[in-house]
DNA sequence: AATTTCCGCTACTAATTAGTAGATATTATT
DNA sequence: AATAATATCTACTAATTAGTAGCGGAAATT
């Protein structure tokens, strides 16, 4: 038992540091983006050396992939925790609200849209693809259901709705409002939701 | 006159090549983005050497700045050529339609939103800033006017409308639809317009 | 206390790429 | 035709950065 608990303790510390690394990665990705984020940036932010960083993640691509997987998992967990009785449209609205809040606070990047290079890299990451497909399947179902009830426009092709929905989670208007308007985060979220769902004409 | 015409001819050739360089830059920026675009890429695409490229533009930042300035000027020209009698809302709609079409055809990047690095670089480019402010002033006026007529939601803060409007010109949903749906470019444009203005709920 | 094991670090390599020096070809001038 | 001027290229430099070799020191074991 003493050996076991020691190992377990070491593993725990290891896991803890891994999380710290992913936190730092998420934040740096949010501010500098993939191409400008260096492995030294991440190592320095965590307070370890680069070779130690490579003990946890075998490459930059791997590291970024894991950070994004954690993000997707967060979205999946959020959906799972919602009241099952909630109408599909309300679930979609909550999820978008959650995504906007996470982004305004921690700086979630949602990179796939940003650069072809990053997108292609992620397409080669099977673990990432698996999670994305899982989340996408759930969201797709919600979209179709919300179109059936008429909460979402049934005349729009559902992939138009789906892709537009994803786009709103990384809408650059959020950053511009945060930087140039005097609104607080909650006001930004509410306005973004209103525009995303109801449009600009009202 | 012979000296003059010769100089003028040389200048013309120079200008012609400069345009070819800017075309190549725009296209490469659209596909690879700023960080991954190399000066060798551009030189090769045009069929000249890198030092020749530097005869036209003194740095990568300068080159990209000029490419974006040409883009902004295109938007300003488009607005100027519109029928003055057109209601503000229709002008905004036309301009967005134009921007989406340019992007679907040539691959306009509208980078500012993409990366902090690029945005900061552009903020130091006075010539670029001047054009952007000119265009922004015109769009801002149109937004306010369209809110007054009620075509755009008068209850939304006008900067929310303004930033959301800009965001739609670089909405990643466009690329996803182009890649994964069977729609043609015109159908994509019409759906994007509908979603941008009327939202997802109808 | 002596020895082994393992962890993390400093200091490197290799590859990429913005930008340039200086050689070479081409055109204009006498 | 010979020379001057200009344009373009090949081949470099310097800086950055992903990824690694191998050393030094701490902890565990005897």
Short mmCIF file of C-alpha atoms (C1' of nucleotides) in Angstrom, two decimals:
data_model
loop_
_atom_site.label_atom_id
_atom_site.label_comp_id
_atom_site.label_asym_id
_atom_site.label_seq_id
_atom_site.Cartn_x
_atom_site.Cartn_y
_atom_site.Cartn_z
CA UNK A 1 0.00 0.00 0.00
CA UNK A 2 2.85 2.41 0.72
CA UNK A 3 4.29 1.93 -2.75
CA UNK A 4 0.87 2.21 -4.27
CA UNK A 5 0.00 5.45 -2.49
CA UNK A 6 3.36 6.95 -3.40
CA UNK A 7 2.90 6.14 -7.03
CA UNK A 8 -0.58 7.49 -6.87
CA UNK A 9 0.71 10.67 -5.30
CA UNK A 10 3.31 11.09 -8.02
CA UNK A 11 0.67 10.46 -10.65
CA UNK A 12 -1.52 13.03 -9.01
CA UNK A 13 1.20 15.66 -9.12
CA UNK A 14 1.86 14.74 -12.73
CA UNK A 15 -1.80 15.14 -13.61
CA UNK A 16 -1.94 18.43 -11.76
CA UNK A 17 0.94 19.80 -13.74
CA UNK A 18 -0.58 18.51 -16.93
CA UNK A 19 -3.66 20.55 -16.20
CA UNK A 20 -1.57 23.62 -15.50
CA UNK A 21 0.11 23.13 -18.86
CA UNK A 22 -3.24 22.86 -20.62
CA UNK A 23 -4.50 25.98 -18.83
CA UNK A 24 -1.48 27.93 -19.95
CA UNK A 25 -1.80 26.59 -23.49
CA UNK A 26 -5.46 27.57 -23.69
CA UNK A 27 -4.73 31.06 -22.51
CA UNK A 28 -1.75 31.59 -24.81
CA UNK A 29 -3.61 30.16 -27.78
CA UNK A 30 -6.40 32.58 -27.02
CA UNK A 31 -4.11 35.58 -27.11
CA UNK A 32 -1.41 34.73 -29.68
CA UNK A 33 -2.91 31.95 -31.74
CA UNK A 34 -1.26 28.73 -32.82
CA UNK A 35 1.54 29.95 -35.06
CA UNK A 36 2.86 32.53 -32.63
CA UNK A 37 2.62 30.37 -29.53
CA UNK A 38 6.04 28.86 -28.81
CA UNK A 39 6.73 25.87 -26.62
CA UNK A 40 9.02 28.14 -24.59
CA UNK A 41 6.05 30.44 -23.97
CA UNK A 42 4.10 27.55 -22.53
CA UNK A 43 7.00 26.19 -20.47
CA UNK A 44 7.75 29.63 -19.03
CA UNK A 45 4.10 30.29 -18.22
CA UNK A 46 3.94 27.04 -16.24
CA UNK A 47 7.38 27.54 -14.69
CA UNK A 48 9.02 24.40 -16.07
CA UNK A 49 11.58 23.75 -18.77
CA UNK A 50 10.87 22.74 -22.31
CA UNK A 51 12.13 19.15 -21.98
CA UNK A 52 9.79 18.70 -19.00
CA UNK A 53 6.97 19.93 -21.15
CA UNK A 54 7.85 17.27 -23.71
CA UNK A 55 7.56 14.64 -20.97
CA UNK A 56 3.84 15.41 -21.00
CA UNK A 57 3.16 16.08 -24.68
CA UNK A 58 5.16 14.67 -27.52
CA UNK A 59 4.78 17.65 -29.85
CA UNK A 60 3.24 21.06 -30.24
CA UNK A 61 0.45 19.56 -32.32
CA UNK A 62 -0.25 17.01 -29.63
CA UNK A 63 -0.35 19.68 -26.94
CA UNK A 64 -2.76 21.89 -28.83
CA UNK A 65 -4.88 18.89 -29.73
CA UNK A 66 -5.23 17.94 -26.06
CA UNK A 67 -6.12 21.50 -25.09
CA UNK A 68 -8.88 21.56 -27.67
CA UNK A 69 -10.10 18.12 -26.67
CA UNK A 70 -10.48 19.37 -23.10
CA UNK A 71 -12.52 22.24 -24.48
CA UNK A 72 -14.82 19.99 -26.50
CA UNK A 73 -15.24 17.72 -23.48
CA UNK A 74 -16.30 20.76 -21.49
CA UNK A 75 -19.05 21.43 -24.02
CA UNK A 76 -20.17 17.79 -23.99
CA UNK A 77 -20.28 17.82 -20.17
CA UNK A 78 -22.25 21.04 -20.22
CA UNK A 79 -24.86 19.55 -22.54
CA UNK A 80 -25.09 16.38 -20.44
CA UNK A 81 -25.73 18.35 -17.27
CA UNK A 82 -28.65 20.32 -18.76
CA UNK A 83 -32.21 19.45 -17.71
CA UNK A 84 -33.45 16.83 -20.16
CA UNK A 85 -36.89 18.45 -20.24
CA UNK A 86 -35.49 21.66 -21.69
CA UNK A 87 -36.68 22.26 -25.29
CA UNK A 88 -33.94 21.74 -27.94
CA UNK A 89 -33.88 25.42 -28.80
CA UNK A 90 -33.25 26.36 -25.17
CA UNK A 91 -30.44 23.82 -24.96
CA UNK A 92 -28.77 25.31 -28.01
CA UNK A 93 -29.15 28.79 -26.57
CA UNK A 94 -27.64 27.72 -23.23
CA UNK A 95 -24.70 26.05 -24.91
CA UNK A 96 -23.93 29.10 -27.01
CA UNK A 97 -24.22 31.28 -23.92
CA UNK A 98 -21.81 28.95 -22.09
CA UNK A 99 -19.33 29.01 -24.98
CA UNK A 100 -19.38 32.80 -25.13
CA UNK A 101 -18.87 33.06 -21.38
CA UNK A 102 -15.96 30.61 -21.35
CA UNK A 103 -14.37 32.55 -24.16
CA UNK A 104 -14.83 35.96 -22.56
CA UNK A 105 -13.36 34.72 -19.31
CA UNK A 106 -10.57 32.28 -20.07
CA UNK A 107 -9.98 33.11 -23.68
CA UNK A 108 -11.08 29.94 -25.44
CA UNK A 109 -9.71 30.00 -28.94
CA UNK A 110 -11.94 27.60 -30.91
CA UNK A 111 -9.15 27.54 -33.44
CA UNK A 112 -10.47 25.26 -36.17
CA UNK A 113 -12.00 28.19 -37.98
CA UNK A 114 -8.93 30.36 -37.67
CA UNK A 115 -6.37 28.79 -39.93
CA UNK A 116 -6.22 26.08 -42.56
CA UNK A 117 -2.98 24.82 -41.11
CA UNK A 118 -4.52 24.24 -37.70
CA UNK A 119 -7.64 22.72 -39.16
CA UNK A 120 -5.65 20.22 -41.19
CA UNK A 121 -3.55 19.34 -38.18
CA UNK A 122 -6.70 18.64 -36.17
CA UNK A 123 -8.20 16.56 -38.98
CA UNK A 124 -5.25 14.19 -38.53
CA UNK A 125 -5.92 13.94 -34.79
CA UNK A 126 -8.22 10.96 -34.42
CA UNK A 127 -8.91 11.52 -30.74
CA UNK A 128 -9.96 15.09 -31.44
CA UNK A 129 -12.09 14.10 -34.43
CA UNK A 130 -13.90 11.50 -32.34
CA UNK A 131 -14.89 14.05 -29.71
CA UNK A 132 -15.90 16.64 -32.27
CA UNK A 133 -18.09 14.15 -34.08
CA UNK A 134 -19.73 13.16 -30.80
CA UNK A 135 -20.50 16.78 -29.94
CA UNK A 136 -21.54 17.56 -33.49
CA UNK A 137 -23.98 14.65 -33.54
CA UNK A 138 -25.69 15.99 -30.44
CA UNK A 139 -25.88 19.54 -31.74
CA UNK A 140 -27.15 18.39 -35.13
CA UNK A 141 -29.98 16.51 -33.44
CA UNK A 142 -30.89 19.56 -31.41
CA UNK A 143 -30.92 21.74 -34.52
CA UNK A 144 -33.24 19.38 -36.39
CA UNK A 145 -35.54 19.11 -33.38
CA UNK A 146 -35.63 22.88 -32.94
CA UNK A 147 -36.44 23.30 -36.61
CA UNK A 148 -39.34 20.87 -36.22
CA UNK A 149 -40.84 22.88 -33.38
CA UNK A 150 -40.34 26.04 -35.43
CA UNK A 151 -38.04 27.67 -32.88
CA UNK A 152 -35.31 27.61 -35.52
CA UNK A 153 -36.26 28.56 -39.08
CA UNK A 154 -37.39 25.31 -40.77
CA UNK A 155 -36.85 26.76 -44.22
CA UNK A 156 -33.08 27.11 -43.79
CA UNK A 157 -30.92 24.12 -44.71
CA UNK A 158 -29.85 22.62 -41.42
CA UNK A 159 -26.15 22.73 -42.28
CA UNK A 160 -26.43 26.48 -42.79
CA UNK A 161 -27.84 26.72 -39.28
CA UNK A 162 -25.25 24.33 -37.88
CA UNK A 163 -22.20 26.08 -39.34
CA UNK A 164 -23.57 29.52 -38.49
CA UNK A 165 -24.15 28.33 -34.94
CA UNK A 166 -20.53 27.19 -34.63
CA UNK A 167 -19.31 30.43 -36.12
CA UNK A 168 -21.01 32.43 -33.43
CA UNK A 169 -18.93 30.74 -30.75
CA UNK A 170 -15.82 32.31 -32.28
CA UNK A 171 -17.39 35.52 -33.59
CA UNK A 172 -14.72 38.25 -33.58
CA UNK A 173 -17.38 40.82 -32.73
CA UNK A 174 -16.98 39.57 -29.16
CA UNK A 175 -13.35 40.72 -28.97
CA UNK A 176 -14.12 44.03 -30.62
CA UNK A 177 -16.93 44.74 -28.18
CA UNK A 178 -14.75 43.73 -25.24
CA UNK A 179 -12.01 46.05 -26.46
CA UNK A 180 -13.88 49.06 -27.78
CA UNK A 181 -17.25 49.23 -26.03
CA UNK A 182 -17.89 49.94 -22.38
CA UNK A 183 -20.19 46.94 -21.95
CA UNK A 184 -19.51 44.29 -19.33
CA UNK A 185 -19.18 40.65 -20.30
CA UNK A 186 -22.79 39.77 -19.47
CA UNK A 187 -24.16 42.53 -21.68
CA UNK A 188 -21.91 41.39 -24.51
CA UNK A 189 -23.15 37.82 -24.13
CA UNK A 190 -26.79 38.84 -24.17
CA UNK A 191 -26.38 41.02 -27.25
CA UNK A 192 -24.41 38.39 -29.10
CA UNK A 193 -27.13 35.84 -28.36
CA UNK A 194 -29.82 38.20 -29.53
CA UNK A 195 -28.02 38.95 -32.79
CA UNK A 196 -27.05 35.33 -33.44
CA UNK A 197 -30.57 34.03 -33.01
CA UNK A 198 -32.71 36.99 -34.03
CA UNK A 199 -30.43 38.72 -36.52
CA UNK A 200 -29.78 42.39 -37.08
CA UNK A 201 -33.22 43.36 -38.38
CA UNK A 202 -34.92 42.24 -35.15
CA UNK B 1 8.26 63.05 -75.56
CA UNK B 2 10.35 59.93 -76.33
CA UNK B 3 11.97 60.00 -72.90
CA UNK B 4 8.65 60.65 -71.27
CA UNK B 5 6.85 57.83 -73.02
CA UNK B 6 9.64 55.40 -72.22
CA UNK B 7 9.56 56.27 -68.55
CA UNK B 8 5.82 56.01 -68.59
CA UNK B 9 6.04 52.61 -70.24
CA UNK B 10 8.47 51.34 -67.65
CA UNK B 11 6.30 52.69 -64.88
CA UNK B 12 3.35 50.94 -66.43
CA UNK B 13 5.14 47.59 -66.45
CA UNK B 14 6.21 48.19 -62.87
CA UNK B 15 2.65 48.94 -61.83
CA UNK B 16 1.41 45.87 -63.67
CA UNK B 17 3.78 43.64 -61.79
CA UNK B 18 2.91 45.29 -58.53
CA UNK B 19 -0.69 44.34 -59.14
CA UNK B 20 0.29 40.76 -59.93
CA UNK B 21 2.19 40.67 -56.63
CA UNK B 22 -0.82 41.97 -54.74
CA UNK B 23 -3.09 39.43 -56.46
CA UNK B 24 -0.78 36.60 -55.46
CA UNK B 25 -0.52 37.95 -51.92
CA UNK B 26 -4.29 38.17 -51.55
CA UNK B 27 -4.76 34.63 -52.76
CA UNK B 28 -2.00 33.17 -50.58
CA UNK B 29 -3.19 35.10 -47.55
CA UNK B 30 -6.64 33.68 -48.16
CA UNK B 31 -5.44 30.11 -48.16
CA UNK B 32 -2.50 30.01 -45.73
CA UNK B 33 -2.94 33.09 -43.60
CA UNK B 34 -0.31 35.62 -42.62
CA UNK B 35 2.03 33.57 -40.49
CA UNK B 36 2.37 30.73 -42.95
CA UNK B 37 2.71 32.90 -46.03
CA UNK B 38 6.40 33.27 -46.91
CA UNK B 39 7.93 35.89 -49.13
CA UNK B 40 9.30 33.03 -51.25
CA UNK B 41 5.72 31.81 -51.74
CA UNK B 42 4.74 35.18 -53.12
CA UNK B 43 7.83 35.57 -55.28
CA UNK B 44 7.40 32.09 -56.76
CA UNK B 45 3.70 32.64 -57.42
CA UNK B 46 4.50 35.78 -59.39
CA UNK B 47 7.56 34.23 -61.06
CA UNK B 48 10.14 36.70 -59.76
CA UNK B 49 12.89 36.48 -57.18
CA UNK B 50 12.66 37.62 -53.60
CA UNK B 51 14.98 40.62 -54.01
CA UNK B 52 12.79 41.82 -56.89
CA UNK B 53 9.80 41.52 -54.62
CA UNK B 54 11.59 43.72 -52.09
CA UNK B 55 12.03 46.35 -54.82
CA UNK B 56 8.26 46.80 -54.65
CA UNK B 57 7.54 46.33 -50.96
CA UNK B 58 10.01 46.99 -48.20
CA UNK B 59 8.80 44.25 -45.85
CA UNK B 60 6.27 41.51 -45.40
CA UNK B 61 4.19 43.79 -43.20
CA UNK B 62 4.22 46.48 -45.86
CA UNK B 63 3.17 44.00 -48.55
CA UNK B 64 0.25 42.65 -46.56
CA UNK B 65 -0.76 46.17 -45.58
CA UNK B 66 -0.95 47.21 -49.22
CA UNK B 67 -2.94 44.12 -50.16
CA UNK B 68 -5.48 44.92 -47.48
CA UNK B 69 -5.57 48.57 -48.44
CA UNK B 70 -6.49 47.55 -51.99
CA UNK B 71 -9.28 45.44 -50.53
CA UNK B 72 -10.66 48.29 -48.44
CA UNK B 73 -10.46 50.61 -51.43
CA UNK B 74 -12.50 48.08 -53.37
CA UNK B 75 -15.21 48.29 -50.74
CA UNK B 76 -15.12 52.09 -50.75
CA UNK B 77 -15.40 52.13 -54.55
CA UNK B 78 -18.28 49.68 -54.43
CA UNK B 79 -20.19 51.91 -52.02
CA UNK B 80 -19.50 55.01 -54.12
CA UNK B 81 -20.84 53.38 -57.26
CA UNK B 82 -24.19 52.41 -55.65
CA UNK B 83 -27.33 54.34 -56.57
CA UNK B 84 -27.58 57.21 -54.09
CA UNK B 85 -31.34 56.78 -53.86
CA UNK B 86 -30.97 53.26 -52.44
CA UNK B 87 -32.15 53.06 -48.79
CA UNK B 88 -29.29 52.68 -46.26
CA UNK B 89 -30.35 49.15 -45.38
CA UNK B 90 -30.19 48.07 -49.03
CA UNK B 91 -26.75 49.60 -49.36
CA UNK B 92 -25.50 47.62 -46.37
CA UNK B 93 -27.02 44.47 -47.77
CA UNK B 94 -25.38 45.01 -51.16
CA UNK B 95 -22.01 45.67 -49.62
CA UNK B 96 -22.16 42.52 -47.53
CA UNK B 97 -23.22 40.57 -50.58
CA UNK B 98 -20.29 42.02 -52.51
CA UNK B 99 -17.85 41.15 -49.72
CA UNK B 100 -19.09 37.57 -49.54
CA UNK B 101 -18.84 37.20 -53.31
CA UNK B 102 -15.29 38.59 -53.45
CA UNK B 103 -14.31 36.22 -50.70
CA UNK B 104 -15.89 33.15 -52.28
CA UNK B 105 -14.22 33.89 -55.59
CA UNK B 106 -10.77 35.27 -54.94
CA UNK B 107 -10.34 34.34 -51.32
CA UNK B 108 -10.33 37.68 -49.56
CA UNK B 109 -8.88 37.18 -46.13
CA UNK B 110 -10.17 40.15 -44.09
CA UNK B 111 -7.40 39.28 -41.68
CA UNK B 112 -7.80 41.82 -38.89
CA UNK B 113 -10.08 39.52 -36.98
CA UNK B 114 -7.91 36.46 -37.42
CA UNK B 115 -4.89 37.15 -35.31
CA UNK B 116 -3.80 39.65 -32.70
CA UNK B 117 -0.39 39.84 -34.30
CA UNK B 118 -1.80 40.91 -37.64
CA UNK B 119 -4.22 43.32 -36.05
CA UNK B 120 -1.44 45.03 -34.10
CA UNK B 121 0.69 45.23 -37.20
CA UNK B 122 -2.15 46.93 -39.08
CA UNK B 123 -2.79 49.34 -36.22
CA UNK B 124 0.73 50.67 -36.81
CA UNK B 125 0.02 51.15 -40.51
CA UNK B 126 -1.23 54.72 -40.80
CA UNK B 127 -2.22 54.44 -44.45
CA UNK B 128 -4.31 51.38 -43.71
CA UNK B 129 -5.90 52.95 -40.65
CA UNK B 130 -6.87 56.02 -42.66
CA UNK B 131 -8.74 53.94 -45.24
CA UNK B 132 -10.40 51.78 -42.63
CA UNK B 133 -11.61 54.84 -40.76
CA UNK B 134 -13.00 56.30 -43.96
CA UNK B 135 -14.90 53.12 -44.79
CA UNK B 136 -15.98 52.68 -41.19
CA UNK B 137 -17.38 56.21 -41.09
CA UNK B 138 -19.55 55.51 -44.10
CA UNK B 139 -20.81 52.18 -42.78
CA UNK B 140 -21.49 53.65 -39.37
CA UNK B 141 -23.68 56.35 -40.93
CA UNK B 142 -25.58 53.74 -42.93
CA UNK B 143 -26.17 51.67 -39.80
CA UNK B 144 -27.54 54.63 -37.86
CA UNK B 145 -29.77 55.64 -40.77
CA UNK B 146 -31.06 52.08 -41.19
CA UNK B 147 -31.83 51.93 -37.48
CA UNK B 148 -33.81 55.15 -37.79
CA UNK B 149 -35.98 53.73 -40.57
CA UNK B 150 -36.43 50.55 -38.50
CA UNK B 151 -34.86 48.29 -41.13
CA UNK B 152 -32.15 47.47 -38.60
CA UNK B 153 -33.21 46.84 -35.01
CA UNK B 154 -33.19 50.29 -33.31
CA UNK B 155 -33.01 48.72 -29.86
CA UNK B 156 -29.58 47.19 -30.43
CA UNK B 157 -26.54 49.35 -29.59
CA UNK B 158 -25.17 50.46 -32.94
CA UNK B 159 -21.68 49.17 -32.21
CA UNK B 160 -23.10 45.69 -31.68
CA UNK B 161 -24.65 45.93 -35.13
CA UNK B 162 -21.48 47.39 -36.63
CA UNK B 163 -19.10 44.76 -35.28
CA UNK B 164 -21.51 41.93 -36.06
CA UNK B 165 -21.83 43.26 -39.59
CA UNK B 166 -18.06 43.20 -40.05
CA UNK B 167 -17.86 39.72 -38.58
CA UNK B 168 -20.21 38.38 -41.20
CA UNK B 169 -17.79 39.36 -43.93
CA UNK B 170 -15.30 36.87 -42.52
CA UNK B 171 -17.74 34.31 -41.14
CA UNK B 172 -16.06 30.87 -41.23
CA UNK B 173 -19.45 29.29 -41.98
CA UNK B 174 -18.80 30.37 -45.57
CA UNK B 175 -15.74 28.14 -45.88
CA UNK B 176 -17.46 25.23 -44.18
CA UNK B 177 -20.43 25.47 -46.52
CA UNK B 178 -18.14 25.73 -49.53
CA UNK B 179 -16.24 22.66 -48.39
CA UNK B 180 -18.93 20.40 -46.97
CA UNK B 181 -22.25 21.32 -48.59
CA UNK B 182 -23.20 20.88 -52.22
CA UNK B 183 -24.45 24.46 -52.59
CA UNK B 184 -23.07 26.75 -55.24
CA UNK B 185 -21.56 30.10 -54.33
CA UNK B 186 -24.73 32.09 -55.03
CA UNK B 187 -26.83 29.89 -52.75
CA UNK B 188 -24.21 30.25 -50.01
CA UNK B 189 -24.28 34.03 -50.37
CA UNK B 190 -28.07 34.21 -50.20
CA UNK B 191 -28.25 31.98 -47.12
CA UNK B 192 -25.47 33.86 -45.36
CA UNK B 193 -27.27 37.14 -46.03
CA UNK B 194 -30.52 35.74 -44.73
CA UNK B 195 -28.91 34.43 -41.54
CA UNK B 196 -26.84 37.56 -40.96
CA UNK B 197 -29.78 39.90 -41.24
CA UNK B 198 -32.71 37.78 -40.12
CA UNK B 199 -31.00 35.39 -37.71
CA UNK B 200 -31.53 31.69 -37.17
CA UNK B 201 -35.04 31.86 -35.73
CA UNK B 202 -36.46 33.61 -38.80
"C1'" DA C 1 26.53 6.47 4.64
"C1'" DA C 2 26.80 4.47 -0.06
"C1'" DT C 3 24.54 3.40 -4.19
"C1'" DT C 4 21.08 3.37 -7.52
"C1'" DT C 5 17.29 5.44 -9.91
"C1'" DC C 6 14.96 8.95 -11.82
"C1'" DC C 7 13.69 13.70 -12.68
"C1'" DG C 8 14.40 18.21 -14.60
"C1'" DC C 9 17.46 21.32 -16.53
"C1'" DT C 10 21.11 23.68 -19.50
"C1'" DA C 11 22.78 23.84 -23.76
"C1'" DC C 12 22.64 22.15 -27.99
"C1'" DT C 13 20.91 20.81 -33.32
"C1'" DA C 14 18.39 21.37 -37.45
"C1'" DA C 15 15.19 23.63 -40.09
"C1'" DT C 16 12.80 27.58 -41.56
"C1'" DT C 17 12.48 32.20 -43.27
"C1'" DA C 18 12.80 37.57 -43.40
"C1'" DG C 19 15.82 40.32 -45.37
"C1'" DT C 20 20.46 41.59 -48.11
"C1'" DA C 21 25.14 41.69 -50.49
"C1'" DG C 22 27.18 41.30 -54.42
"C1'" DA C 23 27.58 38.91 -58.91
"C1'" DT C 24 25.36 38.78 -63.62
"C1'" DA C 25 22.60 39.93 -67.37
"C1'" DT C 26 20.08 43.42 -69.86
"C1'" DT C 27 19.00 47.74 -71.64
"C1'" DA C 28 20.17 52.56 -72.72
"C1'" DT C 29 23.64 56.00 -74.26
"C1'" DT C 30 27.56 57.59 -76.67
"C1'" DA D 1 30.69 48.62 -80.91
"C1'" DA D 2 31.93 50.23 -76.26
"C1'" DT D 3 30.51 51.91 -72.08
"C1'" DA D 4 27.33 53.24 -68.51
"C1'" DA D 5 23.29 52.36 -65.96
"C1'" DT D 6 19.82 49.51 -64.34
"C1'" DA D 7 17.34 45.42 -63.32
"C1'" DT D 8 17.27 40.71 -61.59
"C1'" DC D 9 19.15 36.84 -59.71
"C1'" DT D 10 21.99 33.42 -56.76
"C1'" DA D 11 23.69 32.71 -52.54
"C1'" DC D 12 24.24 34.30 -48.31
"C1'" DT D 13 23.22 36.08 -42.96
"C1'" DA D 14 20.83 36.34 -38.74
"C1'" DA D 15 17.18 35.21 -35.98
"C1'" DT D 16 13.70 32.22 -34.42
"C1'" DT D 17 11.99 27.92 -32.66
"C1'" DA D 18 10.60 22.76 -32.51
"C1'" DG D 19 12.64 19.16 -30.61
"C1'" DT D 20 16.76 16.46 -27.98
"C1'" DA D 21 21.23 14.82 -25.78
"C1'" DG D 22 23.18 14.26 -21.85
"C1'" DC D 23 24.54 16.21 -17.39
"C1'" DG D 24 23.79 17.19 -12.29
"C1'" DG D 25 21.25 16.71 -8.29
"C1'" DA D 26 17.45 14.84 -5.38
"C1'" DA D 27 15.08 11.02 -3.62
"C1'" DA D 28 14.66 6.07 -2.73
"C1'" DT D 29 16.90 1.75 -1.43
"C1'" DT D 30 20.35 -0.93 0.71
#
